[in-house]
Amino acid sequence: MRLPKLVRDSRKGLEKEIQTLPSGFYDSFEYTRAGKNLTHPRTLGCIVKVLLGFDSVKAVDIDIRMNIGRVRFQPDIQVIGTDDTPILFIDYESPNSSDARIPRKDVLPYLKLGRPIPYIVITTLPDAPKAKWKTRVYPSSASRNRGRVRQKIRESPRRFWYNNYRHELKKLKNRLDSVYFFNIDGKKVMVAPLFKKT
């Protein structure tokens, strides 16, 4: 899969930028709890710092509300190019929000916007067993067996949730050409494709 340059450079820059963050910043809930809820704001700061270093970027807007008619697209970041138009949208989901909400909260509103501007969704999910991984929102299919589902999530949060995203978005896969998933696992930022891009 060939990524657009801005998408590719954003991944590489973010991975470099997060190396100085404390151990456990992304693969635990230590920095995503009351009184120490730093993961989301600190990561947005890292992303903005990376983006502002690119010649193709004129400005970075935070917490945008693109509420037009019935469309409610609200990305964390809108990147403005040198011609004063949006060239990239980004949503970052910390450990406590990398769950069943992503397809409906992030991807579907972006698709309703109907603009072919690249969109990156960054999740924070370890691809290893995590016995204390918290789960607040479950897939709708888990209404009766939450204990068993919780166990499956903890075996590999990334594998569980990405399988869920594939299931939720499979009917829309032909419309996802400009949607890119990244996943932060420890100190690595990886491209995490849901489907093969054509």
Coordinates of C-alpha atoms in Angstrom, one line a residue:
M1 CA 0.0 0.0 0.0
R2 CA 1.4 3.3 -1.1
L3 CA 0.7 6.1 1.4
P4 CA 0.4 9.8 0.5
K5 CA 3.6 11.6 1.5
L6 CA 2.0 13.7 4.2
V7 CA 0.4 10.6 5.7
R8 CA 3.6 8.6 5.6
D9 CA 5.7 11.5 7.0
S10 CA 3.2 12.1 9.8
R11 CA 3.5 8.5 11.0
K12 CA 7.3 8.6 10.9
G13 CA 7.5 12.0 12.6
L14 CA 5.0 10.9 15.4
E15 CA 6.9 7.8 16.1
K16 CA 10.1 9.8 16.5
E17 CA 8.4 12.4 18.7
I18 CA 6.9 10.0 21.2
Q19 CA 10.2 8.3 22.1
T20 CA 10.8 10.6 25.0
L21 CA 7.4 9.9 26.7
P22 CA 7.5 7.8 29.8
S23 CA 7.2 4.0 29.8
G24 CA 3.6 2.9 30.0
F25 CA 2.3 6.1 28.3
Y26 CA 0.6 4.2 25.6
D27 CA 0.3 0.6 26.7
S28 CA -1.4 1.1 30.1
F29 CA -4.0 3.3 31.6
E30 CA -1.5 5.1 33.9
Y31 CA -1.7 8.3 31.9
T32 CA -5.4 8.0 31.0
R33 CA -7.0 8.4 34.4
A34 CA -8.4 11.2 36.6
G35 CA -5.7 13.5 37.9
K36 CA -3.2 12.2 35.3
N37 CA -5.1 12.3 32.1
L38 CA -2.2 13.2 29.8
T39 CA -2.3 10.8 26.9
H40 CA -4.8 12.6 24.7
P41 CA -3.5 16.2 25.1
R42 CA 0.2 15.3 25.1
T43 CA -0.2 13.2 21.9
L44 CA -2.1 16.0 20.2
G45 CA 0.8 18.3 21.1
C46 CA 3.2 15.8 19.6
I47 CA 1.2 15.5 16.4
V48 CA 0.9 19.3 16.0
K49 CA 4.7 19.7 16.6
V50 CA 5.4 17.2 13.8
L51 CA 2.9 18.7 11.4
L52 CA 4.2 22.2 11.8
G53 CA 7.6 21.0 10.7
F54 CA 6.4 20.2 7.2
D55 CA 6.8 22.7 4.4
S56 CA 3.4 21.8 2.9
V57 CA 1.6 22.8 6.2
K58 CA 0.6 26.4 6.8
A59 CA -1.5 25.9 9.9
V60 CA -2.9 23.2 12.2
D61 CA -6.4 23.7 13.7
I62 CA -7.4 21.8 16.9
D63 CA -10.9 20.5 17.8
I64 CA -12.7 21.4 14.7
R65 CA -16.5 21.3 14.4
M66 CA -17.6 20.7 10.8
N67 CA -21.3 20.6 11.6
I68 CA -23.0 21.1 8.2
G69 CA -26.7 20.1 8.0
R70 CA -26.9 16.5 9.2
V71 CA -23.1 16.0 9.1
R72 CA -21.4 16.1 12.5
F73 CA -17.7 15.6 11.7
Q74 CA -15.5 16.8 14.5
P75 CA -11.8 15.8 14.0
D76 CA -9.2 16.5 16.6
I77 CA -7.0 18.1 14.0
Q78 CA -7.4 19.8 10.6
V79 CA -4.2 20.5 8.7
I80 CA -4.3 23.5 6.4
G81 CA -2.0 23.6 3.3
T82 CA -0.1 26.5 1.8
D83 CA -3.2 27.3 -0.3
D84 CA -5.4 27.8 2.8
T85 CA -7.4 24.6 2.2
P86 CA -7.6 21.5 4.4
I87 CA -5.1 18.8 3.3
L88 CA -5.5 16.3 6.2
F89 CA -7.8 15.4 9.1
I90 CA -6.7 13.4 12.1
D91 CA -8.4 11.9 15.1
Y92 CA -6.5 10.5 18.0
E93 CA -8.0 7.9 20.3
S94 CA -6.2 7.2 23.6
P95 CA -6.4 3.8 25.4
N96 CA -9.8 4.6 27.0
S97 CA -11.4 5.5 23.7
S98 CA -9.8 3.0 21.3
D99 CA -12.9 0.8 21.3
A100 CA -16.3 0.0 19.6
R101 CA -17.1 3.7 19.1
I102 CA -14.5 4.4 16.4
P103 CA -16.5 3.3 13.3
R104 CA -19.6 5.3 14.2
K105 CA -18.0 8.3 16.0
D106 CA -15.0 8.9 13.6
V107 CA -15.3 7.1 10.3
L108 CA -19.0 7.4 9.4
P109 CA -19.1 11.2 10.0
Y110 CA -16.0 11.6 7.8
L111 CA -17.6 9.6 5.0
K112 CA -20.8 11.7 5.3
L113 CA -18.7 14.8 4.9
G114 CA -18.0 13.5 1.4
R115 CA -14.6 15.3 0.9
P116 CA -11.7 13.2 -0.5
I117 CA -9.2 14.8 2.0
P118 CA -7.0 12.1 3.7
Y119 CA -8.1 11.2 7.1
I120 CA -6.0 9.4 9.8
V121 CA -7.5 7.6 12.7
I122 CA -4.8 6.9 15.4
T123 CA -5.7 4.2 17.9
T124 CA -3.7 3.2 21.0
L125 CA -3.9 -0.6 21.4
P126 CA -1.2 -3.0 22.5
D127 CA -0.8 -6.2 20.4
A128 CA 0.1 -8.3 23.4
P129 CA -1.7 -9.7 26.4
K130 CA -2.7 -7.0 28.9
A131 CA -4.4 -8.5 32.0
K132 CA -5.5 -5.1 33.3
W133 CA -6.6 -3.6 30.1
K134 CA -9.9 -1.6 30.8
T135 CA -12.9 -1.9 28.6
R136 CA -15.7 0.6 28.9
V137 CA -17.5 0.3 25.7
Y138 CA -18.2 -3.1 24.1
P139 CA -19.2 -4.2 20.7
S140 CA -23.0 -4.6 20.4
S141 CA -22.5 -8.3 19.9
A142 CA -21.2 -8.6 23.5
S143 CA -24.4 -7.7 25.3
R144 CA -24.7 -11.2 26.9
N145 CA -21.1 -12.4 27.3
R146 CA -19.1 -9.4 28.5
G147 CA -16.8 -11.5 30.7
R148 CA -15.7 -13.7 27.8
V149 CA -15.4 -10.7 25.5
R150 CA -13.3 -8.8 28.1
Q151 CA -11.0 -11.8 28.3
K152 CA -10.6 -11.8 24.4
I153 CA -9.9 -8.1 24.4
R154 CA -7.2 -8.5 27.0
E155 CA -5.5 -11.3 25.0
S156 CA -4.6 -8.6 22.4
P157 CA -6.5 -5.3 22.5
R158 CA -5.3 -4.4 19.0
R159 CA -6.3 -7.7 17.3
F160 CA -9.7 -7.7 19.0
W161 CA -10.6 -4.1 18.1
Y162 CA -9.2 -4.2 14.6
N163 CA -11.3 -7.3 13.8
N164 CA -14.3 -5.4 15.2
Y165 CA -13.6 -2.4 13.0
R166 CA -13.2 -4.6 9.9
H167 CA -16.6 -6.3 10.7
E168 CA -18.3 -2.9 11.3
L169 CA -16.9 -1.2 8.2
K170 CA -16.7 -4.1 5.7
K171 CA -19.8 -2.9 3.7
L172 CA -18.1 0.5 3.3
K173 CA -14.6 -0.7 2.4
N174 CA -14.8 0.6 -1.1
R175 CA -15.3 4.1 0.3
L176 CA -12.3 4.0 2.7
D177 CA -9.6 4.8 0.2
S178 CA -8.7 8.1 1.9
V179 CA -9.0 6.7 5.4
Y180 CA -5.8 5.5 7.1
F181 CA -5.5 3.8 10.5
F182 CA -2.4 4.1 12.6
N183 CA -1.9 2.3 15.9
I184 CA 0.4 3.3 18.7
D185 CA 1.7 0.2 20.6
G186 CA 4.3 1.2 23.2
K187 CA 6.8 3.4 21.3
K188 CA 5.9 2.3 17.8
V189 CA 3.4 4.0 15.5
M190 CA 2.4 1.5 12.8
V191 CA 0.1 1.7 9.8
A192 CA -2.8 -0.6 10.6
P193 CA -4.8 -1.2 7.4
L194 CA -8.3 -2.6 7.8
F195 CA -8.5 -3.7 4.2
K196 CA -6.1 -3.8 1.3
K197 CA -6.1 -0.6 -0.7
T198 CA -6.5 -0.9 -4.4

